JSON list of C-alpha atoms in Angstrom, two decimals:
[
{"chain": "F", "resi": 1, "resn": "MET", "atom": "CA", "xyz": [-43.50, -24.72, 14.05]},
{"chain": "F", "resi": 2, "resn": "SER", "atom": "CA", "xyz": [-46.45, -26.99, 12.73]},
{"chain": "F", "resi": 3, "resn": "ARG", "atom": "CA", "xyz": [-45.61, -29.09, 9.77]},
{"chain": "F", "resi": 4, "resn": "SER", "atom": "CA", "xyz": [-47.88, -30.37, 6.85]},
{"chain": "F", "resi": 5, "resn": "SER", "atom": "CA", "xyz": [-48.84, -34.24, 6.37]},
{"chain": "F", "resi": 6, "resn": "SER", "atom": "CA", "xyz": [-45.80, -34.22, 3.95]},
{"chain": "F", "resi": 7, "resn": "GLY", "atom": "CA", "xyz": [-43.36, -33.30, 6.43]},
{"chain": "F", "resi": 8, "resn": "ARG", "atom": "CA", "xyz": [-42.13, -30.25, 5.47]},
{"chain": "F", "resi": 9, "resn": "THR", "atom": "CA", "xyz": [-42.29, -27.10, 7.49]},
{"chain": "F", "resi": 10, "resn": "ALA", "atom": "CA", "xyz": [-44.72, -24.22, 6.37]},
{"chain": "F", "resi": 11, "resn": "GLY", "atom": "CA", "xyz": [-41.42, -22.26, 4.72]},
{"chain": "F", "resi": 12, "resn": "ASP", "atom": "CA", "xyz": [-40.33, -25.23, 2.81]},
{"chain": "F", "resi": 13, "resn": "GLN", "atom": "CA", "xyz": [-42.76, -24.93, -0.06]},
{"chain": "F", "resi": 14, "resn": "PRO", "atom": "CA", "xyz": [-40.67, -25.17, -3.29]},
{"chain": "F", "resi": 15, "resn": "SER", "atom": "CA", "xyz": [-39.48, -22.37, -5.02]},
{"chain": "F", "resi": 16, "resn": "SER", "atom": "CA", "xyz": [-37.51, -21.29, -8.16]},
{"chain": "F", "resi": 17, "resn": "PRO", "atom": "CA", "xyz": [-33.71, -21.32, -8.03]},
{"chain": "F", "resi": 18, "resn": "VAL", "atom": "CA", "xyz": [-32.13, -17.80, -7.43]},
{"chain": "F", "resi": 19, "resn": "ARG", "atom": "CA", "xyz": [-30.08, -17.05, -10.36]},
{"chain": "F", "resi": 20, "resn": "PRO", "atom": "CA", "xyz": [-27.07, -14.81, -9.77]},
{"chain": "F", "resi": 21, "resn": "ASP", "atom": "CA", "xyz": [-27.28, -11.03, -10.96]},
{"chain": "F", "resi": 22, "resn": "PRO", "atom": "CA", "xyz": [-24.99, -10.96, -13.71]},
{"chain": "F", "resi": 23, "resn": "LEU", "atom": "CA", "xyz": [-24.20, -7.50, -13.00]},
{"chain": "F", "resi": 24, "resn": "ALA", "atom": "CA", "xyz": [-23.24, -8.05, -9.68]},
{"chain": "F", "resi": 25, "resn": "PRO", "atom": "CA", "xyz": [-19.61, -7.38, -8.68]},
{"chain": "F", "resi": 26, "resn": "ALA", "atom": "CA", "xyz": [-17.67, -10.36, -8.27]},
{"chain": "F", "resi": 27, "resn": "PRO", "atom": "CA", "xyz": [-16.37, -11.14, -4.95]},
{"chain": "F", "resi": 28, "resn": "VAL", "atom": "CA", "xyz": [-13.05, -9.81, -3.67]},
{"chain": "F", "resi": 29, "resn": "THR", "atom": "CA", "xyz": [-10.63, -12.41, -2.84]},
{"chain": "F", "resi": 30, "resn": "ALA", "atom": "CA", "xyz": [-6.79, -12.53, -1.57]},
{"chain": "F", "resi": 31, "resn": "ASP", "atom": "CA", "xyz": [-6.09, -15.58, -4.05]},
{"chain": "F", "resi": 32, "resn": "GLY", "atom": "CA", "xyz": [-2.58, -15.28, -5.32]},
{"chain": "F", "resi": 33, "resn": "PRO", "atom": "CA", "xyz": [0.61, -13.63, -4.11]},
{"chain": "F", "resi": 34, "resn": "VAL", "atom": "CA", "xyz": [1.36, -10.06, -4.70]},
{"chain": "F", "resi": 35, "resn": "THR", "atom": "CA", "xyz": [3.17, -9.46, -7.84]},
{"chain": "F", "resi": 36, "resn": "ALA", "atom": "CA", "xyz": [5.34, -6.99, -9.50]},
{"chain": "F", "resi": 37, "resn": "ASP", "atom": "CA", "xyz": [2.24, -6.50, -11.93]},
{"chain": "F", "resi": 38, "resn": "ASP", "atom": "CA", "xyz": [0.29, -5.38, -8.59]},
{"chain": "F", "resi": 39, "resn": "LEU", "atom": "CA", "xyz": [3.08, -2.82, -7.60]},
{"chain": "F", "resi": 40, "resn": "ALA", "atom": "CA", "xyz": [3.63, -1.45, -11.52]},
{"chain": "F", "resi": 41, "resn": "ASP", "atom": "CA", "xyz": [-0.34, -0.69, -11.35]},
{"chain": "F", "resi": 42, "resn": "ALA", "atom": "CA", "xyz": [-0.31, 0.70, -8.31]},
{"chain": "F", "resi": 43, "resn": "VAL", "atom": "CA", "xyz": [2.44, 3.41, -8.98]},
{"chain": "F", "resi": 44, "resn": "ARG", "atom": "CA", "xyz": [0.73, 4.00, -12.43]},
{"chain": "F", "resi": 45, "resn": "LEU", "atom": "CA", "xyz": [-2.43, 4.62, -10.63]},
{"chain": "F", "resi": 46, "resn": "ALA", "atom": "CA", "xyz": [-1.21, 6.74, -8.27]},
{"chain": "F", "resi": 47, "resn": "VAL", "atom": "CA", "xyz": [1.05, 8.97, -10.83]},
{"chain": "F", "resi": 48, "resn": "GLU", "atom": "CA", "xyz": [-2.00, 9.22, -13.20]},
{"chain": "F", "resi": 49, "resn": "LEU", "atom": "CA", "xyz": [-4.11, 10.49, -10.31]},
{"chain": "F", "resi": 50, "resn": "LEU", "atom": "CA", "xyz": [-1.43, 13.03, -9.21]},
{"chain": "F", "resi": 51, "resn": "ARG", "atom": "CA", "xyz": [-0.95, 14.47, -12.14]},
{"chain": "F", "resi": 52, "resn": "GLY", "atom": "CA", "xyz": [-4.34, 15.69, -12.04]},
{"chain": "F", "resi": 53, "resn": "ALA", "atom": "CA", "xyz": [-3.28, 18.25, -9.22]},
{"chain": "F", "resi": 54, "resn": "PRO", "atom": "CA", "xyz": [-2.71, 21.52, -10.54]},
{"chain": "F", "resi": 55, "resn": "THR", "atom": "CA", "xyz": [0.87, 23.06, -10.16]},
{"chain": "F", "resi": 56, "resn": "SER", "atom": "CA", "xyz": [-0.03, 25.49, -7.79]},
{"chain": "F", "resi": 57, "resn": "ALA", "atom": "CA", "xyz": [-1.13, 22.77, -5.56]},
{"chain": "F", "resi": 58, "resn": "TRP", "atom": "CA", "xyz": [2.33, 21.56, -4.90]},
{"chain": "F", "resi": 59, "resn": "GLU", "atom": "CA", "xyz": [3.72, 24.99, -3.79]},
{"chain": "F", "resi": 60, "resn": "ASN", "atom": "CA", "xyz": [1.13, 26.11, -1.55]},
{"chain": "F", "resi": 61, "resn": "GLY", "atom": "CA", "xyz": [2.35, 23.78, 1.61]},
{"chain": "F", "resi": 62, "resn": "ALA", "atom": "CA", "xyz": [-0.89, 22.05, 2.12]},
{"chain": "F", "resi": 63, "resn": "LYS", "atom": "CA", "xyz": [-0.64, 19.13, 4.18]},
{"chain": "F", "resi": 64, "resn": "ALA", "atom": "CA", "xyz": [-1.06, 15.70, 3.50]},
{"chain": "F", "resi": 65, "resn": "GLY", "atom": "CA", "xyz": [-4.03, 14.42, 4.95]},
{"chain": "F", "resi": 66, "resn": "SER", "atom": "CA", "xyz": [-3.30, 13.48, 8.81]},
{"chain": "F", "resi": 67, "resn": "LEU", "atom": "CA", "xyz": [0.08, 13.62, 8.10]},
{"chain": "F", "resi": 68, "resn": "HIS", "atom": "CA", "xyz": [2.86, 16.50, 9.15]},
{"chain": "F", "resi": 69, "resn": "TRP", "atom": "CA", "xyz": [4.33, 16.45, 5.91]},
{"chain": "F", "resi": 70, "resn": "ASP", "atom": "CA", "xyz": [3.20, 18.56, 3.02]},
{"chain": "F", "resi": 71, "resn": "CYS", "atom": "CA", "xyz": [2.18, 17.29, -0.15]},
{"chain": "F", "resi": 72, "resn": "TRP", "atom": "CA", "xyz": [5.72, 17.58, -1.72]},
{"chain": "F", "resi": 73, "resn": "GLU", "atom": "CA", "xyz": [7.59, 16.41, 1.34]},
{"chain": "F", "resi": 74, "resn": "THR", "atom": "CA", "xyz": [4.86, 13.13, 0.94]},
{"chain": "F", "resi": 75, "resn": "VAL", "atom": "CA", "xyz": [5.57, 12.26, -2.76]},
{"chain": "F", "resi": 76, "resn": "GLU", "atom": "CA", "xyz": [9.30, 12.66, -1.74]},
{"chain": "F", "resi": 77, "resn": "HIS", "atom": "CA", "xyz": [8.95, 10.27, 1.04]},
{"chain": "F", "resi": 78, "resn": "LEU", "atom": "CA", "xyz": [7.06, 7.86, -1.04]},
{"chain": "F", "resi": 79, "resn": "SER", "atom": "CA", "xyz": [9.53, 8.02, -3.76]},
{"chain": "F", "resi": 80, "resn": "ASP", "atom": "CA", "xyz": [12.38, 7.05, -1.14]},
{"chain": "F", "resi": 81, "resn": "ASP", "atom": "CA", "xyz": [10.37, 4.28, 0.11]},
{"chain": "F", "resi": 82, "resn": "LEU", "atom": "CA", "xyz": [10.22, 2.65, -3.30]},
{"chain": "F", "resi": 83, "resn": "PHE", "atom": "CA", "xyz": [14.02, 3.31, -3.95]},
{"chain": "F", "resi": 84, "resn": "SER", "atom": "CA", "xyz": [15.26, 2.16, -0.65]},
{"chain": "F", "resi": 85, "resn": "TYR", "atom": "CA", "xyz": [13.28, -0.96, -1.27]},
{"chain": "F", "resi": 86, "resn": "ALA", "atom": "CA", "xyz": [14.67, -1.30, -4.16]},
{"chain": "F", "resi": 87, "resn": "ALA", "atom": "CA", "xyz": [18.15, -1.15, -2.62]},
{"chain": "F", "resi": 88, "resn": "GLN", "atom": "CA", "xyz": [17.69, -3.74, 0.04]},
{"chain": "F", "resi": 89, "resn": "LEU", "atom": "CA", "xyz": [17.49, -6.05, -2.67]},
{"chain": "F", "resi": 90, "resn": "GLY", "atom": "CA", "xyz": [20.15, -5.17, -4.68]},
{"chain": "F", "resi": 91, "resn": "PRO", "atom": "CA", "xyz": [23.16, -6.43, -3.39]},
{"chain": "F", "resi": 92, "resn": "GLY", "atom": "CA", "xyz": [24.40, -9.96, -4.51]},
{"chain": "F", "resi": 93, "resn": "THR", "atom": "CA", "xyz": [23.88, -10.96, -0.50]},
{"chain": "F", "resi": 94, "resn": "PRO", "atom": "CA", "xyz": [21.37, -8.36, 0.84]},
{"chain": "F", "resi": 95, "resn": "PRO", "atom": "CA", "xyz": [21.95, -7.28, 4.69]},
{"chain": "F", "resi": 96, "resn": "LEU", "atom": "CA", "xyz": [19.89, -9.29, 7.28]},
{"chain": "F", "resi": 97, "resn": "ASP", "atom": "CA", "xyz": [20.31, -6.89, 9.93]},
{"chain": "F", "resi": 98, "resn": "ARG", "atom": "CA", "xyz": [20.61, -3.39, 8.70]},
{"chain": "F", "resi": 99, "resn": "GLU", "atom": "CA", "xyz": [19.52, -1.00, 5.81]},
{"chain": "F", "resi": 100, "resn": "VAL", "atom": "CA", "xyz": [21.79, -0.37, 2.79]},
{"chain": "F", "resi": 101, "resn": "PRO", "atom": "CA", "xyz": [23.96, 2.36, 3.91]},
{"chain": "F", "resi": 102, "resn": "PHE", "atom": "CA", "xyz": [22.64, 5.33, 1.93]},
{"chain": "F", "resi": 103, "resn": "SER", "atom": "CA", "xyz": [22.79, 8.91, 3.70]},
{"chain": "F", "resi": 104, "resn": "TRP", "atom": "CA", "xyz": [19.14, 9.92, 4.80]},
{"chain": "F", "resi": 105, "resn": "HIS", "atom": "CA", "xyz": [18.71, 13.57, 5.74]},
{"chain": "F", "resi": 106, "resn": "ARG", "atom": "CA", "xyz": [15.60, 15.93, 6.54]},
{"chain": "F", "resi": 107, "resn": "LYS", "atom": "CA", "xyz": [15.12, 19.12, 4.48]},
{"chain": "F", "resi": 108, "resn": "ARG", "atom": "CA", "xyz": [13.53, 20.64, 7.54]},
{"chain": "F", "resi": 109, "resn": "PRO", "atom": "CA", "xyz": [13.28, 19.58, 11.14]},
{"chain": "F", "resi": 110, "resn": "GLY", "atom": "CA", "xyz": [10.29, 17.29, 11.25]},
{"chain": "F", "resi": 111, "resn": "GLY", "atom": "CA", "xyz": [10.48, 16.49, 7.44]},
{"chain": "F", "resi": 112, "resn": "PRO", "atom": "CA", "xyz": [10.87, 13.31, 6.33]},
{"chain": "F", "resi": 113, "resn": "ALA", "atom": "CA", "xyz": [14.57, 11.84, 6.16]},
{"chain": "F", "resi": 114, "resn": "ASN", "atom": "CA", "xyz": [15.37, 11.23, 2.60]},
{"chain": "F", "resi": 115, "resn": "ALA", "atom": "CA", "xyz": [17.81, 9.79, 0.07]},
{"chain": "F", "resi": 116, "resn": "VAL", "atom": "CA", "xyz": [15.68, 10.79, -2.55]},
{"chain": "F", "resi": 117, "resn": "HIS", "atom": "CA", "xyz": [15.22, 14.49, -3.08]},
{"chain": "F", "resi": 118, "resn": "ALA", "atom": "CA", "xyz": [13.25, 15.87, -6.59]},
{"chain": "F", "resi": 119, "resn": "ASP", "atom": "CA", "xyz": [14.51, 19.14, -8.25]},
{"chain": "F", "resi": 120, "resn": "ARG", "atom": "CA", "xyz": [11.51, 21.80, -7.59]},
{"chain": "F", "resi": 121, "resn": "ALA", "atom": "CA", "xyz": [12.38, 23.21, -10.89]},
{"chain": "F", "resi": 122, "resn": "ALA", "atom": "CA", "xyz": [12.08, 20.14, -12.65]},
{"chain": "F", "resi": 123, "resn": "GLY", "atom": "CA", "xyz": [9.18, 18.60, -11.42]},
{"chain": "F", "resi": 124, "resn": "LEU", "atom": "CA", "xyz": [8.33, 15.59, -8.99]},
{"chain": "F", "resi": 125, "resn": "LEU", "atom": "CA", "xyz": [6.28, 12.79, -10.25]},
{"chain": "F", "resi": 126, "resn": "GLN", "atom": "CA", "xyz": [8.91, 11.63, -12.50]},
{"chain": "F", "resi": 127, "resn": "THR", "atom": "CA", "xyz": [10.88, 10.72, -9.43]},
{"chain": "F", "resi": 128, "resn": "LEU", "atom": "CA", "xyz": [8.11, 8.90, -8.17]},
{"chain": "F", "resi": 129, "resn": "GLU", "atom": "CA", "xyz": [7.62, 7.01, -11.44]},
{"chain": "F", "resi": 130, "resn": "ALA", "atom": "CA", "xyz": [11.00, 6.09, -11.75]},
{"chain": "F", "resi": 131, "resn": "CYS", "atom": "CA", "xyz": [11.75, 5.19, -8.15]},
{"chain": "F", "resi": 132, "resn": "GLY", "atom": "CA", "xyz": [8.59, 2.39, -8.47]},
{"chain": "F", "resi": 133, "resn": "ALA", "atom": "CA", "xyz": [9.98, 1.31, -11.51]},
{"chain": "F", "resi": 134, "resn": "LEU", "atom": "CA", "xyz": [13.07, 0.43, -9.83]},
{"chain": "F", "resi": 135, "resn": "LEU", "atom": "CA", "xyz": [11.57, -1.69, -7.32]},
{"chain": "F", "resi": 136, "resn": "VAL", "atom": "CA", "xyz": [8.90, -3.33, -9.77]},
{"chain": "F", "resi": 137, "resn": "ALA", "atom": "CA", "xyz": [12.04, -4.44, -11.82]},
{"chain": "F", "resi": 138, "resn": "MET", "atom": "CA", "xyz": [13.70, -5.76, -8.82]},
{"chain": "F", "resi": 139, "resn": "VAL", "atom": "CA", "xyz": [10.71, -7.78, -7.61]},
{"chain": "F", "resi": 140, "resn": "ARG", "atom": "CA", "xyz": [10.64, -9.45, -10.95]},
{"chain": "F", "resi": 141, "resn": "THR", "atom": "CA", "xyz": [14.36, -10.32, -11.51]},
{"chain": "F", "resi": 142, "resn": "THR", "atom": "CA", "xyz": [15.38, -10.97, -7.90]},
{"chain": "F", "resi": 143, "resn": "PRO", "atom": "CA", "xyz": [14.83, -14.71, -6.98]},
{"chain": "F", "resi": 144, "resn": "PRO", "atom": "CA", "xyz": [11.99, -15.80, -4.50]},
{"chain": "F", "resi": 145, "resn": "GLN", "atom": "CA", "xyz": [14.55, -17.44, -2.04]},
{"chain": "F", "resi": 146, "resn": "VAL", "atom": "CA", "xyz": [16.59, -13.93, -1.56]},
{"chain": "F", "resi": 147, "resn": "ARG", "atom": "CA", "xyz": [15.64, -12.26, 1.87]},
{"chain": "F", "resi": 148, "resn": "ALA", "atom": "CA", "xyz": [16.97, -8.80, 2.64]},
{"chain": "F", "resi": 149, "resn": "HIS", "atom": "CA", "xyz": [16.32, -6.49, 6.05]},
{"chain": "F", "resi": 150, "resn": "HIS", "atom": "CA", "xyz": [13.03, -4.45, 6.81]},
{"chain": "F", "resi": 151, "resn": "VAL", "atom": "CA", "xyz": [12.66, -3.08, 10.23]},
{"chain": "F", "resi": 152, "resn": "PHE", "atom": "CA", "xyz": [9.18, -4.76, 10.12]},
{"chain": "F", "resi": 153, "resn": "GLY", "atom": "CA", "xyz": [10.66, -7.79, 9.72]},
{"chain": "F", "resi": 154, "resn": "VAL", "atom": "CA", "xyz": [13.15, -10.11, 7.25]},
{"chain": "F", "resi": 155, "resn": "SER", "atom": "CA", "xyz": [11.35, -10.33, 3.99]},
{"chain": "F", "resi": 156, "resn": "ASP", "atom": "CA", "xyz": [11.16, -11.70, 0.26]},
{"chain": "F", "resi": 157, "resn": "PRO", "atom": "CA", "xyz": [10.75, -9.87, -3.30]},
{"chain": "F", "resi": 158, "resn": "GLU", "atom": "CA", "xyz": [6.94, -10.76, -2.72]},
{"chain": "F", "resi": 159, "resn": "GLY", "atom": "CA", "xyz": [7.05, -8.92, 0.60]},
{"chain": "F", "resi": 160, "resn": "PHE", "atom": "CA", "xyz": [8.67, -5.91, -0.75]},
{"chain": "F", "resi": 161, "resn": "ALA", "atom": "CA", "xyz": [6.38, -5.57, -3.52]},
{"chain": "F", "resi": 162, "resn": "ALA", "atom": "CA", "xyz": [3.18, -5.58, -0.77]},
{"chain": "F", "resi": 163, "resn": "MET", "atom": "CA", "xyz": [5.29, -3.04, 1.13]},
{"chain": "F", "resi": 164, "resn": "GLY", "atom": "CA", "xyz": [5.99, -0.80, -2.04]},
{"chain": "F", "resi": 165, "resn": "ILE", "atom": "CA", "xyz": [1.86, -0.85, -2.38]},
{"chain": "F", "resi": 166, "resn": "VAL", "atom": "CA", "xyz": [1.08, -0.19, 0.76]},
{"chain": "F", "resi": 167, "resn": "GLU", "atom": "CA", "xyz": [3.00, 2.87, 1.03]},
{"chain": "F", "resi": 168, "resn": "THR", "atom": "CA", "xyz": [2.10, 3.93, -2.51]},
{"chain": "F", "resi": 169, "resn": "VAL", "atom": "CA", "xyz": [-1.71, 3.49, -2.01]},
{"chain": "F", "resi": 170, "resn": "VAL", "atom": "CA", "xyz": [-1.97, 4.74, 1.63]},
{"chain": "F", "resi": 171, "resn": "HIS", "atom": "CA", "xyz": [0.31, 7.68, 0.80]},
{"chain": "F", "resi": 172, "resn": "THR", "atom": "CA", "xyz": [-1.65, 8.41, -2.34]},
{"chain": "F", "resi": 173, "resn": "HIS", "atom": "CA", "xyz": [-4.63, 8.53, -0.03]},
{"chain": "F", "resi": 174, "resn": "ASP", "atom": "CA", "xyz": [-2.85, 11.40, 2.26]},
{"chain": "F", "resi": 175, "resn": "LEU", "atom": "CA", "xyz": [-2.10, 13.30, -1.05]},
{"chain": "F", "resi": 176, "resn": "ALA", "atom": "CA", "xyz": [-5.74, 12.88, -2.31]},
{"chain": "F", "resi": 177, "resn": "ALA", "atom": "CA", "xyz": [-6.92, 14.55, 0.77]},
{"chain": "F", "resi": 178, "resn": "GLY", "atom": "CA", "xyz": [-4.38, 16.97, 0.56]},
{"chain": "F", "resi": 179, "resn": "LEU", "atom": "CA", "xyz": [-5.19, 17.66, -2.93]},
{"chain": "F", "resi": 180, "resn": "GLY", "atom": "CA", "xyz": [-8.46, 17.54, -3.27]},
{"chain": "F", "resi": 181, "resn": "LEU", "atom": "CA", "xyz": [-8.40, 14.46, -5.22]},
{"chain": "F", "resi": 182, "resn": "ASP", "atom": "CA", "xyz": [-10.73, 11.05, -5.32]},
{"chain": "F", "resi": 183, "resn": "TRP", "atom": "CA", "xyz": [-8.59, 7.79, -4.73]},
{"chain": "F", "resi": 184, "resn": "ASP", "atom": "CA", "xyz": [-9.97, 4.27, -4.82]},
{"chain": "F", "resi": 185, "resn": "PRO", "atom": "CA", "xyz": [-7.04, 1.56, -5.64]},
{"chain": "F", "resi": 186, "resn": "PRO", "atom": "CA", "xyz": [-7.99, -1.90, -7.08]},
{"chain": "F", "resi": 187, "resn": "ALA", "atom": "CA", "xyz": [-9.86, -4.05, -4.27]},
{"chain": "F", "resi": 188, "resn": "GLY", "atom": "CA", "xyz": [-8.08, -7.08, -5.54]},
{"chain": "F", "resi": 189, "resn": "VAL", "atom": "CA", "xyz": [-4.52, -5.81, -4.88]},
{"chain": "F", "resi": 190, "resn": "CYS", "atom": "CA", "xyz": [-5.56, -4.27, -1.56]},
{"chain": "F", "resi": 191, "resn": "ALA", "atom": "CA", "xyz": [-7.00, -7.83, -0.80]},
{"chain": "F", "resi": 192, "resn": "ARG", "atom": "CA", "xyz": [-3.76, -9.76, -1.53]},
{"chain": "F", "resi": 193, "resn": "VAL", "atom": "CA", "xyz": [-1.40, -6.82, 0.34]},
{"chain": "F", "resi": 194, "resn": "LEU", "atom": "CA", "xyz": [-3.79, -7.37, 3.38]},
{"chain": "F", "resi": 195, "resn": "ALA", "atom": "CA", "xyz": [-3.19, -11.30, 3.08]},
{"chain": "F", "resi": 196, "resn": "ARG", "atom": "CA", "xyz": [0.31, -10.67, 2.89]},
{"chain": "F", "resi": 197, "resn": "LEU", "atom": "CA", "xyz": [1.36, -8.04, 5.56]},
{"chain": "F", "resi": 198, "resn": "PHE", "atom": "CA", "xyz": [-1.57, -7.85, 7.83]},
{"chain": "F", "resi": 199, "resn": "PRO", "atom": "CA", "xyz": [-2.63, -11.56, 8.28]},
{"chain": "F", "resi": 200, "resn": "ASP", "atom": "CA", "xyz": [-4.63, -10.29, 12.11]},
{"chain": "F", "resi": 201, "resn": "ALA", "atom": "CA", "xyz": [-6.84, -7.77, 9.90]},
{"chain": "F", "resi": 202, "resn": "PRO", "atom": "CA", "xyz": [-10.68, -7.94, 10.50]},
{"chain": "F", "resi": 203, "resn": "VAL", "atom": "CA", "xyz": [-12.60, -9.68, 7.69]},
{"chain": "F", "resi": 204, "resn": "GLY", "atom": "CA", "xyz": [-16.05, -8.68, 6.03]},
{"chain": "F", "resi": 205, "resn": "ALA", "atom": "CA", "xyz": [-15.08, -5.24, 5.09]},
{"chain": "F", "resi": 206, "resn": "ASP", "atom": "CA", "xyz": [-14.22, -4.21, 1.87]},
{"chain": "F", "resi": 207, "resn": "PRO", "atom": "CA", "xyz": [-10.35, -4.69, 1.42]},
{"chain": "F", "resi": 208, "resn": "TRP", "atom": "CA", "xyz": [-9.65, -0.88, 0.92]},
{"chain": "F", "resi": 209, "resn": "PRO", "atom": "CA", "xyz": [-11.30, 0.67, 4.11]},
{"chain": "F", "resi": 210, "resn": "THR", "atom": "CA", "xyz": [-9.72, -2.65, 5.92]},
{"chain": "F", "resi": 211, "resn": "LEU", "atom": "CA", "xyz": [-6.14, -1.35, 4.63]},
{"chain": "F", "resi": 212, "resn": "LEU", "atom": "CA", "xyz": [-6.96, 2.47, 5.73]},
{"chain": "F", "resi": 213, "resn": "TRP", "atom": "CA", "xyz": [-8.03, 0.81, 9.28]},
{"chain": "F", "resi": 214, "resn": "ALA", "atom": "CA", "xyz": [-4.68, -1.10, 9.44]},
{"chain": "F", "resi": 215, "resn": "THR", "atom": "CA", "xyz": [-2.50, 1.88, 8.59]},
{"chain": "F", "resi": 216, "resn": "GLY", "atom": "CA", "xyz": [-4.09, 4.14, 10.99]},
{"chain": "F", "resi": 217, "resn": "ARG", "atom": "CA", "xyz": [-6.05, 6.05, 8.68]},
{"chain": "F", "resi": 218, "resn": "THR", "atom": "CA", "xyz": [-9.74, 5.41, 9.90]},
{"chain": "F", "resi": 219, "resn": "ALA", "atom": "CA", "xyz": [-11.96, 3.25, 11.84]},
{"chain": "F", "resi": 220, "resn": "LEU", "atom": "CA", "xyz": [-14.34, 0.16, 11.00]},
{"chain": "F", "resi": 221, "resn": "PRO", "atom": "CA", "xyz": [-17.23, -0.81, 12.50]},
{"chain": "F", "resi": 222, "resn": "GLY", "atom": "CA", "xyz": [-16.43, -2.48, 15.74]},
{"chain": "F", "resi": 223, "resn": "HIS", "atom": "CA", "xyz": [-12.74, -1.57, 15.14]},
{"chain": "F", "resi": 224, "resn": "PRO", "atom": "CA", "xyz": [-11.69, 2.19, 16.47]},
{"chain": "F", "resi": 225, "resn": "ARG", "atom": "CA", "xyz": [-8.76, 3.92, 14.37]},
{"chain": "F", "resi": 226, "resn": "ARG", "atom": "CA", "xyz": [-5.46, 2.55, 15.56]},
{"chain": "F", "resi": 227, "resn": "THR", "atom": "CA", "xyz": [-3.28, 4.90, 17.04]},
{"chain": "F", "resi": 228, "resn": "GLN", "atom": "CA", "xyz": [-0.16, 2.57, 16.46]},
{"chain": "F", "resi": 229, "resn": "TRP", "atom": "CA", "xyz": [0.47, 0.15, 13.81]},
{"chain": "F", "resi": 230, "resn": "ARG", "atom": "CA", "xyz": [2.89, -2.01, 11.65]},
{"chain": "F", "resi": 231, "resn": "TRP", "atom": "CA", "xyz": [2.86, -4.67, 9.16]},
{"chain": "F", "resi": 232, "resn": "ASP", "atom": "CA", "xyz": [4.49, -8.12, 9.28]},
{"chain": "F", "resi": 233, "resn": "GLY", "atom": "CA", "xyz": [6.69, -8.71, 6.58]},
{"chain": "F", "resi": 234, "resn": "ARG", "atom": "CA", "xyz": [8.18, -11.87, 7.31]},
{"chain": "F", "resi": 235, "resn": "VAL", "atom": "CA", "xyz": [7.95, -14.71, 4.53]},
{"chain": "F", "resi": 236, "resn": "ARG", "atom": "CA", "xyz": [4.87, -16.58, 5.44]},
{"chain": "F", "resi": 237, "resn": "SER", "atom": "CA", "xyz": [5.59, -20.74, 5.39]}
]
């Protein structure tokens, strides 16, 4: 490349500084821990979305996305997840090698094994809202040094909040597919959950598609859809 007498290359001529676009979205970062507020927001937004489904949609047996469960069963499963995570943090000395011994059972072969089952005559989403509130309260009030068992790694209150968010936003994605709804959870929450539970997730893509990839729901460029996956709930040093 030729140079001028000033020593600059031909492309080095002075130019006006580039000003940031004030309307451009701020970059999404994973700064900070996963919080009880993050979990509360995820549950609130999920319940608000699901309330938009017609009552008949819960009774027609529509499958929740790629799951083998129908939409009603999937909300029961999600409620049960949130309840069981709250329960793990509940004992004065939480177990580190097993789950708190509630009795889980299936209503039908192939259905989810739950301790929580909603009364079909009285509705469904209030059960989800209540179980989410239980986990939010436990995350807020449990000292951060407390540890409790999960099959994907002994974890702390932040870890259980992150697990509750994954269950909420990903199963709401499944439900939205079955109910014909649009679901787009907050990118910042997804980024913090990825950093906490999926430290090996690829970087560069938006957090929400990346979380769907991490949980086996979709592919990313250069990363085929996962057929097996798990998070790492262990406490970060």
